[in-house]
C-alpha positions as a Python dict, from the first residue, in 0.01 Angstrom:
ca = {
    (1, 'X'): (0, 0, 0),
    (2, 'X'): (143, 47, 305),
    (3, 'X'): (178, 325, 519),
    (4, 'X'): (339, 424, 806),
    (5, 'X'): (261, 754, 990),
    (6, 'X'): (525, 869, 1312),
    (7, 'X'): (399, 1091, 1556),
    (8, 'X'): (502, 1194, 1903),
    (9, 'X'): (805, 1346, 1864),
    (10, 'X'): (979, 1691, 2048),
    (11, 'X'): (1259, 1906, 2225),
    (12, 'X'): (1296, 1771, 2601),
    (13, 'X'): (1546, 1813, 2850),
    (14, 'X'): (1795, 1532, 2937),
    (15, 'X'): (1627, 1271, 3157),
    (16, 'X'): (1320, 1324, 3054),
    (17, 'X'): (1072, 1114, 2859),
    (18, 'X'): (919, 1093, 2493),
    (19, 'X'): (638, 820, 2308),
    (20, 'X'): (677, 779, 2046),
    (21, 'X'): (415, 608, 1733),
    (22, 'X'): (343, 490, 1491),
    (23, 'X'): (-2, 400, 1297),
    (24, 'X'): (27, 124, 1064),
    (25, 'X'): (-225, 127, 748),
    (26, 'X'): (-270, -83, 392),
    (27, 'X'): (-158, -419, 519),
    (28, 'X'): (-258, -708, 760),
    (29, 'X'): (-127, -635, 1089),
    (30, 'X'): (142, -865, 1238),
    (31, 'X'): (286, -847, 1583),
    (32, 'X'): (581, -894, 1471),
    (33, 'X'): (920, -774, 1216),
    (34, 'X'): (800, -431, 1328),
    (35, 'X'): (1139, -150, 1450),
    (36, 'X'): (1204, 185, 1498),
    (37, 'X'): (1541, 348, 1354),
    (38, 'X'): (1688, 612, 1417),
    (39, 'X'): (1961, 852, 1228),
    (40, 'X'): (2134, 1147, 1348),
    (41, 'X'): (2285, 1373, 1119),
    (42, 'X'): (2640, 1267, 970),
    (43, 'X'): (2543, 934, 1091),
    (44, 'X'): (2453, 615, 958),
    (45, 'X'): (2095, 485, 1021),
    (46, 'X'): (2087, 195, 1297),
    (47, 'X'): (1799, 2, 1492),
    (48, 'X'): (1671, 150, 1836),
    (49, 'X'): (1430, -123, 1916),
    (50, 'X'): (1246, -436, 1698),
    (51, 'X'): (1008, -673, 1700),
    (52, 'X'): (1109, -1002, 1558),
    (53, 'X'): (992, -1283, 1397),
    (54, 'X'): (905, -1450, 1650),
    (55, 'X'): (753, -1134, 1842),
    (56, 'X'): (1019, -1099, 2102),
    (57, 'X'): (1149, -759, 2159),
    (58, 'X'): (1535, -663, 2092),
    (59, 'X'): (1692, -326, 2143),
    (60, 'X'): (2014, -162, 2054),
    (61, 'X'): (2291, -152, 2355),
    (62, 'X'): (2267, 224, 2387),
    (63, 'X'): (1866, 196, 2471),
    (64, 'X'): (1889, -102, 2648),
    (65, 'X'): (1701, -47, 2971),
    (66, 'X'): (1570, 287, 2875),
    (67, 'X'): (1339, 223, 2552),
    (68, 'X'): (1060, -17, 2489),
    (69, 'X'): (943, -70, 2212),
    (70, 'X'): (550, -206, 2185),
    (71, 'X'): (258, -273, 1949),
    (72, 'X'): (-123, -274, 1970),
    (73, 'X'): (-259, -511, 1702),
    (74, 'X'): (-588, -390, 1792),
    (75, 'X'): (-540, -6, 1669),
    (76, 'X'): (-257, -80, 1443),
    (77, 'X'): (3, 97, 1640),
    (78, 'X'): (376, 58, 1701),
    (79, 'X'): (507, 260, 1984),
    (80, 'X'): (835, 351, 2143),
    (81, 'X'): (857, 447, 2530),
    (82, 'X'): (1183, 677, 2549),
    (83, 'X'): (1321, 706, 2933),
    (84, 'X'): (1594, 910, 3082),
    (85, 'X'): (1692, 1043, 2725),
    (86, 'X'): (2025, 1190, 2683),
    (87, 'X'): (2186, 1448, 2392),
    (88, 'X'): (2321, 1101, 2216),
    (89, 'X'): (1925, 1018, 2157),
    (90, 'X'): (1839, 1326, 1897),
    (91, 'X'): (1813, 1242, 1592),
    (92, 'X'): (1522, 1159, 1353),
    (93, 'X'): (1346, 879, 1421),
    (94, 'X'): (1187, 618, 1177),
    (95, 'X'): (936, 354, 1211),
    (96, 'X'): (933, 27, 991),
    (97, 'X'): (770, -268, 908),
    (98, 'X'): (827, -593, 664),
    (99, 'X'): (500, -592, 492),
    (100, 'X'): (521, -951, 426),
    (101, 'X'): (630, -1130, 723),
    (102, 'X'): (716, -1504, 832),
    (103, 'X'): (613, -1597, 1136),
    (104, 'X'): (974, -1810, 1204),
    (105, 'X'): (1300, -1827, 1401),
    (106, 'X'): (1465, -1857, 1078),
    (107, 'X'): (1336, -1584, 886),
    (108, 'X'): (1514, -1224, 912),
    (109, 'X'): (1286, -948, 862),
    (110, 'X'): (1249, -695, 566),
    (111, 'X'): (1192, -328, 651),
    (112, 'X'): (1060, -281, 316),
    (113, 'X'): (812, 20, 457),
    (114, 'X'): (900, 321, 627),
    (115, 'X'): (746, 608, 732),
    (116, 'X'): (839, 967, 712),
    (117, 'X'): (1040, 1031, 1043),
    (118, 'X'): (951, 1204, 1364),
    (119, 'X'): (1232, 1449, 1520),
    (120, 'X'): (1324, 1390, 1871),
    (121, 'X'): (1617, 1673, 2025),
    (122, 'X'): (1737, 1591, 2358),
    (123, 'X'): (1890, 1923, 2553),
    (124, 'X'): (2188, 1908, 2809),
}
């Protein structure tokens, strides 16, 4: 089964920076159709950062230049460097993974594991 485990969260000050990660357990590790989400409350849930399916990095326009998303197949880790975070960052953050990916241009990944959240408040 897998599991996902978020870590790294906190309260920091506008501007400042946050890692977040994530250790990946119960399945076979693949660089790839890995994200992090994020939802603030009254919200809707939407994508910060992913890996695709073909292991390329893609981030959501309001990160773009300021989060990086990156993996280390070695330690089963996903991580998230956060830069010059603003208020419009806090919310909880979510890790995710398609346990059964395709290695493919054509194939859209499945978040079908998640893991419990890590909070991450951004002060003016």
């Amino acid at each position: 089964q897998v599991q996902l485990v978020e870590s790294g969260g906190g309260t920091v000050q506008s501007g400042g920076s946050l890692r977040l990660s994530c250790a990946v357990s119960g399945y076979k590790f693949n660089p790839y159709c890995m994200a992090w989400f994020r939802q603030a409350p009254g919200k809707e849930r939407e994508g910060v950062a992913t890996i695709g399916s073909m292991g390329r990095p893609h981030y959501g326009d309001s990160v773009k230049g300021r989060f990086t998303i990156s993996q280390d197949g070695a330690n089963k880790m996903l991580y998230l460097e956060m830069n010059t975070l603003k208020p419009e960052d806090t919310a909880m953050y979510y890790c995710a993974v398609d346990p059964n990916p395709v290695y493919s241009r054509y194939y859209a990944c499945r978040w079908g594991a998640w893991g419990q959240g890590t909070q991450v408040t951004v002060s003016s």
